[in-house]
mmCIF file of C-alpha atoms in Angstrom:
data_model
loop_
_atom_site.group_PDB
_atom_site.id
_atom_site.type_symbol
_atom_site.label_atom_id
_atom_site.label_comp_id
_atom_site.label_asym_id
_atom_site.label_seq_id
_atom_site.Cartn_x
_atom_site.Cartn_y
_atom_site.Cartn_z
ATOM 1 C CA MET A 270 -17.642 -8.504 -6.143
ATOM 2 C CA GLN A 271 -16.285 -11.267 -3.914
ATOM 3 C CA ARG A 272 -15.292 -9.762 -0.563
ATOM 4 C CA THR A 273 -14.214 -12.683 1.645
ATOM 5 C CA PHE A 274 -12.099 -15.654 0.566
ATOM 6 C CA ASN A 275 -9.238 -17.887 1.643
ATOM 7 C CA LEU A 276 -5.863 -16.967 0.170
ATOM 8 C CA ALA A 277 -2.774 -19.202 0.112
ATOM 9 C CA VAL A 278 0.890 -18.477 -0.441
ATOM 10 C CA ALA A 279 2.813 -21.536 -1.566
ATOM 11 C CA GLN A 280 6.402 -21.336 -0.428
ATOM 12 C CA VAL A 281 8.704 -23.572 -2.459
ATOM 13 C CA GLY A 282 11.858 -25.050 -0.967
ATOM 14 C CA GLY A 283 15.042 -24.900 -3.000
ATOM 15 C CA ILE A 284 14.871 -26.248 -6.559
ATOM 16 C CA GLN A 285 18.086 -28.015 -7.462
ATOM 17 C CA PRO A 286 19.631 -27.805 -10.949
ATOM 18 C CA GLU A 287 18.963 -31.488 -11.611
ATOM 19 C CA GLU A 288 15.208 -31.124 -11.020
ATOM 20 C CA ASP A 289 13.322 -30.956 -14.306
ATOM 21 C CA ARG A 290 10.105 -29.042 -14.872
ATOM 22 C CA LYS A 291 7.978 -32.168 -14.570
ATOM 23 C CA ALA A 292 9.246 -32.734 -11.041
ATOM 24 C CA VAL A 293 8.853 -29.077 -10.095
ATOM 25 C CA VAL A 294 5.310 -28.872 -11.475
ATOM 26 C CA ALA A 295 4.415 -32.014 -9.501
ATOM 27 C CA ARG A 296 5.507 -30.166 -6.349
ATOM 28 C CA LEU A 297 3.420 -27.153 -7.331
ATOM 29 C CA VAL A 298 0.373 -29.340 -7.949
ATOM 30 C CA GLY A 299 0.852 -30.884 -4.509
ATOM 31 C CA LEU A 300 0.905 -27.420 -2.939
ATOM 32 C CA LEU A 301 -2.195 -26.473 -4.921
ATOM 33 C CA GLU A 302 -4.044 -29.557 -3.700
ATOM 34 C CA ASP A 303 -3.021 -28.860 -0.114
ATOM 35 C CA SER A 304 -4.250 -25.283 -0.488
ATOM 36 C CA HIS A 305 -7.578 -26.488 -1.869
ATOM 37 C CA ARG A 306 -8.064 -29.006 0.934
ATOM 38 C CA ARG A 307 -7.592 -26.155 3.385
ATOM 39 C CA GLY A 308 -10.203 -24.018 1.657
ATOM 40 C CA ALA A 309 -8.089 -21.677 -0.479
ATOM 41 C CA SER A 310 -9.509 -20.321 -3.736
ATOM 42 C CA PHE A 311 -6.299 -18.593 -4.893
ATOM 43 C CA VAL A 312 -2.620 -19.570 -4.568
ATOM 44 C CA VAL A 313 0.471 -17.368 -4.925
ATOM 45 C CA TYR A 314 3.655 -19.098 -6.137
ATOM 46 C CA PRO A 315 7.195 -17.631 -6.115
ATOM 47 C CA GLU A 316 9.241 -15.794 -8.716
ATOM 48 C CA LEU A 317 11.014 -17.955 -11.344
ATOM 49 C CA THR A 318 9.203 -20.938 -9.871
ATOM 50 C CA LEU A 319 9.904 -23.531 -12.543
ATOM 51 C CA THR A 320 13.701 -23.770 -12.300
ATOM 52 C CA THR A 321 16.573 -23.126 -9.961
ATOM 53 C CA PHE A 322 17.435 -19.421 -9.659
ATOM 54 C CA PHE A 323 19.658 -19.387 -12.734
ATOM 55 C CA PRO A 324 20.819 -15.727 -12.494
ATOM 56 C CA ARG A 325 23.357 -17.017 -9.958
ATOM 57 C CA TYR A 326 25.281 -18.627 -12.847
ATOM 58 C CA TRP A 327 27.419 -16.944 -15.507
ATOM 59 C CA ARG A 328 26.306 -18.450 -18.838
ATOM 60 C CA ASP A 329 27.941 -17.627 -22.172
ATOM 61 C CA ASP A 330 26.063 -20.298 -24.148
ATOM 62 C CA ALA A 331 22.781 -18.749 -25.338
ATOM 63 C CA ALA A 332 21.167 -22.152 -25.875
ATOM 64 C CA VAL A 333 21.945 -23.218 -22.319
ATOM 65 C CA LEU A 334 20.635 -19.939 -20.964
ATOM 66 C CA ASP A 335 17.454 -20.126 -23.019
ATOM 67 C CA SER A 336 16.733 -23.594 -21.628
ATOM 68 C CA TYR A 337 15.637 -21.864 -18.419
ATOM 69 C CA PHE A 338 13.003 -19.810 -20.271
ATOM 70 C CA GLU A 339 9.418 -20.634 -21.258
ATOM 71 C CA ARG A 340 8.478 -19.943 -24.880
ATOM 72 C CA GLU A 341 4.753 -20.216 -24.234
ATOM 73 C CA MET A 342 2.454 -20.399 -21.250
ATOM 74 C CA PRO A 343 1.027 -22.806 -20.550
ATOM 75 C CA ASN A 344 3.331 -25.277 -22.255
ATOM 76 C CA ALA A 345 3.267 -29.071 -22.098
ATOM 77 C CA GLU A 346 5.289 -29.245 -18.874
ATOM 78 C CA VAL A 347 3.206 -26.660 -17.026
ATOM 79 C CA GLN A 348 -0.193 -27.727 -18.391
ATOM 80 C CA PRO A 349 -0.796 -30.206 -15.520
ATOM 81 C CA LEU A 350 -0.814 -27.297 -13.062
ATOM 82 C CA PHE A 351 -3.370 -25.423 -15.174
ATOM 83 C CA ASP A 352 -5.485 -28.560 -15.553
ATOM 84 C CA ARG A 353 -5.504 -29.410 -11.862
ATOM 85 C CA ALA A 354 -6.244 -25.822 -10.867
ATOM 86 C CA LYS A 355 -9.181 -25.707 -13.281
ATOM 87 C CA THR A 356 -10.533 -29.009 -11.955
ATOM 88 C CA LEU A 357 -10.343 -27.749 -8.379
ATOM 89 C CA GLY A 358 -11.598 -24.272 -9.239
ATOM 90 C CA VAL A 359 -8.529 -22.554 -7.791
ATOM 91 C CA GLY A 360 -6.805 -19.527 -9.332
ATOM 92 C CA PHE A 361 -3.088 -18.836 -9.043
ATOM 93 C CA TYR A 362 -0.171 -16.463 -9.596
ATOM 94 C CA LEU A 363 2.979 -17.953 -11.122
ATOM 95 C CA GLY A 364 6.427 -16.492 -11.812
ATOM 96 C CA TYR A 365 8.678 -17.774 -14.593
ATOM 97 C CA ALA A 366 11.313 -16.731 -17.137
ATOM 98 C CA GLU A 367 9.700 -15.708 -20.425
ATOM 99 C CA LEU A 368 11.268 -15.886 -23.899
ATOM 100 C CA THR A 369 9.045 -14.045 -26.377
ATOM 101 C CA PRO A 370 8.578 -15.092 -30.035
ATOM 102 C CA ASP A 371 10.799 -12.174 -31.088
ATOM 103 C CA GLY A 372 13.621 -13.273 -28.777
ATOM 104 C CA ARG A 373 13.157 -10.969 -25.779
ATOM 105 C CA HIS A 374 13.829 -12.169 -22.235
ATOM 106 C CA PHE A 375 11.724 -11.143 -19.247
ATOM 107 C CA ASN A 376 11.238 -12.074 -15.613
ATOM 108 C CA THR A 377 7.483 -12.606 -15.790
ATOM 109 C CA SER A 378 4.451 -13.536 -13.734
ATOM 110 C CA ILE A 379 0.855 -14.333 -14.665
ATOM 111 C CA LEU A 380 -2.543 -14.386 -12.981
ATOM 112 C CA VAL A 381 -4.794 -17.373 -13.725
ATOM 113 C CA ASP A 382 -8.455 -17.512 -12.704
ATOM 114 C CA SER A 383 -10.404 -20.473 -11.353
ATOM 115 C CA ALA A 384 -11.412 -21.487 -14.891
ATOM 116 C CA GLY A 385 -7.759 -21.819 -15.954
ATOM 117 C CA THR A 386 -7.703 -18.629 -18.033
ATOM 118 C CA ILE A 387 -4.761 -16.214 -17.884
ATOM 119 C CA ARG A 388 -6.190 -12.869 -16.745
ATOM 120 C CA GLY A 389 -3.048 -10.798 -16.256
ATOM 121 C CA LYS A 390 0.659 -10.626 -16.990
ATOM 122 C CA TYR A 391 3.497 -8.614 -15.480
ATOM 123 C CA ARG A 392 7.168 -8.267 -16.443
ATOM 124 C CA LYS A 393 9.583 -7.254 -13.697
ATOM 125 C CA VAL A 394 10.652 -3.613 -13.727
ATOM 126 C CA HIS A 395 13.132 -3.255 -10.846
ATOM 127 C CA LEU A 396 15.901 -5.666 -11.806
ATOM 128 C CA PRO A 397 18.507 -6.029 -9.053
ATOM 129 C CA GLY A 398 22.069 -7.268 -9.243
ATOM 130 C CA HIS A 399 24.590 -6.634 -11.999
ATOM 131 C CA ALA A 400 25.395 -7.398 -15.648
ATOM 132 C CA ASP A 401 29.155 -7.855 -15.394
ATOM 133 C CA LYS A 402 30.921 -10.905 -13.970
ATOM 134 C CA VAL A 403 31.961 -10.444 -10.351
ATOM 135 C CA GLU A 404 35.003 -12.450 -9.286
ATOM 136 C CA ASP A 405 35.565 -14.278 -6.009
ATOM 137 C CA VAL A 406 31.939 -14.553 -4.935
ATOM 138 C CA PRO A 407 29.983 -17.744 -4.180
ATOM 139 C CA ALA A 408 27.245 -16.826 -6.683
ATOM 140 C CA GLN A 409 26.433 -14.152 -9.221
ATOM 141 C CA HIS A 410 23.191 -12.136 -9.354
ATOM 142 C CA LEU A 411 22.793 -11.482 -13.073
ATOM 143 C CA GLU A 412 19.213 -10.339 -13.545
ATOM 144 C CA LYS A 413 20.447 -7.195 -15.311
ATOM 145 C CA ARG A 414 22.347 -9.410 -17.776
ATOM 146 C CA TYR A 415 19.650 -11.993 -18.452
ATOM 147 C CA PHE A 416 16.435 -9.928 -18.439
ATOM 148 C CA GLU A 417 15.121 -6.768 -20.047
ATOM 149 C CA VAL A 418 13.300 -4.211 -17.920
ATOM 150 C CA GLY A 419 9.595 -5.038 -18.042
ATOM 151 C CA ASP A 420 7.503 -3.226 -20.645
ATOM 152 C CA LEU A 421 3.948 -3.795 -19.394
ATOM 153 C CA GLY A 422 3.898 -1.360 -16.480
ATOM 154 C CA PHE A 423 2.191 -2.188 -13.180
ATOM 155 C CA GLY A 424 -1.213 -3.654 -13.953
ATOM 156 C CA VAL A 425 -4.311 -4.454 -11.919
ATOM 157 C CA PHE A 426 -6.553 -7.249 -13.192
ATOM 158 C CA GLU A 427 -9.884 -8.678 -12.099
ATOM 159 C CA VAL A 428 -9.593 -12.327 -11.154
ATOM 160 C CA ASP A 429 -12.760 -14.057 -9.983
ATOM 161 C CA GLY A 430 -14.196 -10.750 -8.794
ATOM 162 C CA ILE A 431 -11.067 -9.510 -7.014
ATOM 163 C CA ARG A 432 -8.889 -6.639 -8.226
ATOM 164 C CA VAL A 433 -5.344 -8.005 -8.105
ATOM 165 C CA GLY A 434 -2.145 -5.997 -8.599
ATOM 166 C CA MET A 435 1.100 -7.694 -9.582
ATOM 167 C CA CYS A 436 4.800 -7.214 -8.982
ATOM 168 C CA LEU A 437 7.928 -9.334 -8.475
ATOM 169 C CA CYS A 438 10.637 -9.634 -5.829
ATOM 170 C CA ASN A 439 12.716 -6.427 -5.762
ATOM 171 C CA ASP A 440 9.637 -4.432 -6.823
ATOM 172 C CA ARG A 441 8.279 -4.968 -3.309
ATOM 173 C CA ARG A 442 10.972 -2.669 -1.914
ATOM 174 C CA TRP A 443 9.857 0.355 -3.969
ATOM 175 C CA PRO A 444 6.952 2.361 -2.524
ATOM 176 C CA GLU A 445 5.916 3.699 -5.926
ATOM 177 C CA VAL A 446 4.869 0.180 -6.956
ATOM 178 C CA TYR A 447 2.190 -0.229 -4.302
ATOM 179 C CA ARG A 448 0.942 3.335 -4.812
ATOM 180 C CA VAL A 449 0.504 2.893 -8.569
ATOM 181 C CA LEU A 450 -1.399 -0.352 -7.978
ATOM 182 C CA ALA A 451 -3.555 1.165 -5.246
ATOM 183 C CA LEU A 452 -4.417 4.130 -7.463
ATOM 184 C CA GLN A 453 -5.832 1.580 -9.921
ATOM 185 C CA GLY A 454 -8.137 0.161 -7.277
ATOM 186 C CA ALA A 455 -6.159 -2.935 -6.279
ATOM 187 C CA ASP A 456 -7.609 -4.857 -3.338
ATOM 188 C CA LEU A 457 -4.743 -7.333 -3.208
ATOM 189 C CA VAL A 458 -1.091 -7.155 -4.298
ATOM 190 C CA VAL A 459 0.583 -10.494 -5.041
ATOM 191 C CA LEU A 460 4.243 -11.182 -5.657
ATOM 192 C CA GLY A 461 6.851 -13.898 -5.774
ATOM 193 C CA TYR A 462 10.488 -13.571 -4.820
ATOM 194 C CA ASN A 463 13.908 -15.251 -4.616
ATOM 195 C CA THR A 464 16.006 -13.481 -1.993
ATOM 196 C CA PRO A 465 19.490 -14.942 -1.443
ATOM 197 C CA MET A 466 21.445 -14.343 1.719
ATOM 198 C CA GLU A 467 24.547 -13.454 -0.309
ATOM 199 C CA VAL A 468 24.343 -10.851 -3.076
ATOM 200 C CA PRO A 469 27.517 -9.393 -4.605
ATOM 201 C CA GLY A 470 28.000 -5.832 -3.426
ATOM 202 C CA TRP A 471 25.113 -5.930 -0.932
ATOM 203 C CA ARG A 472 26.097 -6.614 2.659
ATOM 204 C CA GLU A 473 23.532 -6.854 5.439
ATOM 205 C CA GLU A 474 23.488 -8.562 8.784
ATOM 206 C CA PRO A 475 21.721 -11.926 8.356
ATOM 207 C CA HIS A 476 18.695 -10.928 10.433
ATOM 208 C CA ALA A 477 18.211 -7.808 8.299
ATOM 209 C CA LYS A 478 17.300 -9.855 5.219
ATOM 210 C CA MET A 479 14.074 -11.005 6.842
ATOM 211 C CA GLU A 480 13.464 -7.682 8.580
ATOM 212 C CA THR A 481 13.644 -5.598 5.398
ATOM 213 C CA HIS A 482 11.617 -8.165 3.441
ATOM 214 C CA LEU A 483 8.740 -8.079 5.924
ATOM 215 C CA LEU A 484 9.052 -4.316 6.426
ATOM 216 C CA SER A 485 8.560 -3.776 2.685
ATOM 217 C CA LEU A 486 5.393 -5.881 2.646
ATOM 218 C CA ARG A 487 3.966 -4.240 5.764
ATOM 219 C CA ALA A 488 4.680 -0.676 4.634
ATOM 220 C CA GLY A 489 3.179 -1.304 1.201
ATOM 221 C CA ALA A 490 0.039 -2.815 2.701
ATOM 222 C CA TYR A 491 -0.480 -0.131 5.344
ATOM 223 C CA GLN A 492 0.277 2.978 3.313
ATOM 224 C CA ASN A 493 -1.998 1.856 0.489
ATOM 225 C CA ALA A 494 -4.802 0.038 2.353
ATOM 226 C CA VAL A 495 -4.297 -3.207 0.435
ATOM 227 C CA TRP A 496 -3.712 -6.830 1.313
ATOM 228 C CA VAL A 497 -0.283 -8.152 0.275
ATOM 229 C CA ALA A 498 0.657 -11.783 -0.335
ATOM 230 C CA ALA A 499 4.275 -12.802 -0.990
ATOM 231 C CA ALA A 500 5.549 -16.289 -1.827
ATOM 232 C CA GLY A 501 9.253 -17.090 -1.796
ATOM 233 C CA LYS A 502 11.540 -19.815 -2.984
ATOM 234 C CA SER A 503 13.588 -20.679 0.083
ATOM 235 C CA GLY A 504 16.161 -22.842 1.811
ATOM 236 C CA ASP A 505 19.216 -24.426 0.233
ATOM 237 C CA GLU A 506 19.324 -24.183 -3.556
ATOM 238 C CA ASP A 507 22.491 -25.481 -5.185
ATOM 239 C CA GLY A 508 24.562 -24.379 -2.198
ATOM 240 C CA CYS A 509 22.950 -20.934 -1.915
ATOM 241 C CA HIS A 510 20.621 -19.978 0.901
ATOM 242 C CA LEU A 511 17.331 -18.279 -0.006
ATOM 243 C CA ILE A 512 15.314 -16.701 2.789
ATOM 244 C CA GLY A 513 11.820 -17.980 3.538
ATOM 245 C CA GLY A 514 9.308 -15.676 5.165
ATOM 246 C CA SER A 515 6.412 -16.189 2.747
ATOM 247 C CA ALA A 516 3.609 -14.132 4.250
ATOM 248 C CA ILE A 517 0.197 -12.525 4.020
ATOM 249 C CA VAL A 518 -0.115 -8.963 5.360
ATOM 250 C CA ALA A 519 -3.277 -7.019 6.187
ATOM 251 C CA PRO A 520 -3.929 -3.319 5.447
ATOM 252 C CA SER A 521 -3.260 -2.736 9.157
ATOM 253 C CA ALA A 522 0.380 -3.777 8.490
ATOM 254 C CA GLU A 523 -0.162 -6.879 10.608
ATOM 255 C CA ILE A 524 1.338 -10.150 9.402
ATOM 256 C CA VAL A 525 -1.668 -12.466 9.565
ATOM 257 C CA ALA A 526 0.122 -15.583 8.304
ATOM 258 C CA LYS A 527 3.776 -16.473 7.760
ATOM 259 C CA ALA A 528 5.767 -19.567 6.805
ATOM 260 C CA ARG A 529 7.451 -21.377 9.678
ATOM 261 C CA THR A 530 9.944 -23.378 7.609
ATOM 262 C CA GLU A 531 12.179 -22.996 4.555
ATOM 263 C CA ASP A 532 10.624 -25.988 2.796
ATOM 264 C CA ASP A 533 7.557 -26.477 0.617
ATOM 265 C CA GLU A 534 4.817 -24.996 2.791
ATOM 266 C CA VAL A 535 1.319 -23.612 2.350
ATOM 267 C CA VAL A 536 0.302 -20.580 4.408
ATOM 268 C CA ILE A 537 -3.374 -19.567 4.410
ATOM 269 C CA ALA A 538 -5.401 -16.648 5.719
ATOM 270 C CA GLU A 539 -9.015 -15.587 5.383
ATOM 271 C CA ILE A 540 -9.098 -12.298 3.512
ATOM 272 C CA ASP A 541 -11.871 -9.806 4.170
ATOM 273 C CA LEU A 542 -11.590 -7.071 1.582
ATOM 274 C CA GLU A 543 -13.914 -4.848 3.619
ATOM 275 C CA PHE A 544 -11.172 -4.641 6.248
ATOM 276 C CA SER A 545 -9.434 -2.124 3.975
ATOM 277 C CA GLU A 546 -12.282 0.364 3.990
ATOM 278 C CA PRO A 547 -11.626 2.176 7.304
ATOM 279 C CA TYR A 548 -8.076 2.892 6.144
ATOM 280 C CA ARG A 549 -9.269 4.044 2.718
ATOM 281 C CA GLN A 550 -11.898 6.318 4.208
ATOM 282 C CA ASN A 551 -9.670 7.891 6.847
ATOM 283 C CA ALA A 552 -5.854 8.089 7.072
ATOM 284 C CA PHE A 553 -5.323 6.915 3.500
ATOM 285 C CA ASN A 554 -8.271 8.534 1.777
ATOM 286 C CA PHE A 555 -6.347 9.395 -1.381
ATOM 287 C CA ALA A 556 -9.027 11.620 -2.883
ATOM 288 C CA ALA A 557 -9.240 13.713 0.274
ATOM 289 C CA HIS A 558 -5.598 13.936 1.315
ATOM 290 C CA ARG A 559 -3.167 13.289 -1.547
ATOM 291 C CA ARG A 560 -1.437 16.321 -3.079
ATOM 292 C CA PRO A 561 0.239 15.044 -6.271
ATOM 293 C CA GLU A 562 1.106 18.579 -7.375
ATOM 294 C CA ASN A 563 3.819 18.438 -4.712
ATOM 295 C CA TYR A 564 5.263 15.100 -5.788
ATOM 296 C CA SER A 565 6.546 15.906 -9.291
ATOM 297 C CA LEU A 566 10.165 15.363 -8.278
ATOM 298 C CA ILE A 567 9.419 11.662 -7.961
ATOM 299 C CA VAL A 568 9.080 11.336 -11.730
ATOM 300 C CA ASP A 569 11.309 14.243 -12.779
ATOM 301 C CA ARG A 570 14.414 12.928 -11.005
ATOM 302 C CA VAL A 571 15.723 9.339 -10.990
ATOM 303 C CA GLY A 572 18.632 9.566 -8.533
ATOM 304 C CA ARG A 573 19.604 11.646 -5.531
ATOM 305 C CA GLY A 574 20.454 15.278 -6.226
ATOM 306 C CA ASP A 575 20.658 18.742 -4.758
ATOM 307 C CA PRO A 576 17.774 20.276 -2.791
ATOM 308 C CA ILE A 577 15.215 22.248 -4.773
ATOM 309 C CA PRO A 578 15.403 25.963 -3.847
ATOM 310 C CA VAL A 579 12.399 27.159 -1.843
ATOM 311 C CA ASP A 580 11.318 30.789 -1.835
ATOM 312 C CA PHE A 581 10.010 31.339 1.702
ATOM 313 C CA SER A 582 10.339 35.142 1.752
#
């Protein structure tokens, strides 16, 4: 199994509504080529990479809405990215909106190996936002209206000798996600995101957006002894501000590489998978220290509730 390699996260600056897929894919190919020149063998792209973040719009016209979705992958517009990646021998993770043959809509990501073959697929489980129209806000956040909850679970797939776990955006804030992936032997967790500064019904101080984003990555990496790589769409996008902060985090919870801008930017780090082993053999030796018989409430109860009575007599 490959143990040391160069990993890139490809942050993508705002994609405007007038940009078509051909133009967007050309940007992604440019980021791929930059990553390759700098020695990367795998590139992580953001969530919903191929279009502007359309859940900010209220759409009643199904045909207009479906124009944001991909009916197959790769398709003619995205094939140049697959072709260039195969030529360069670089694998990648890509997020996009998926419309299935039977008419289902998912927020999806895929893993592609260095030979251009799709090795894994994930459909987003933790959909944020709302389904109803919220008045008097600069933008909607309609993931609950436009997507179904993912039906593939949290998978780990081998890509060029590396066990890679997948999730998307809001999933990174839920500790169960990293734990389920780590229990399947993931060495690396990859994810894309679109995190706007303004979300209806969710008020934070501006600095907290970046703080909680990075905290989620660091906690997931440390508590599960995995590397984490997160690529965001960022900057101004049709008048909305998306945070940057694309980053690579070590199992020590240290941020080893982070974007400095909110534009198209490649961030690279050398990943040594052996670095995880001291954490896995000591503080986070699951086999030695986990006690799942005490955690049943996690799956038995969805929301907050009353304390469970304890007989301590």
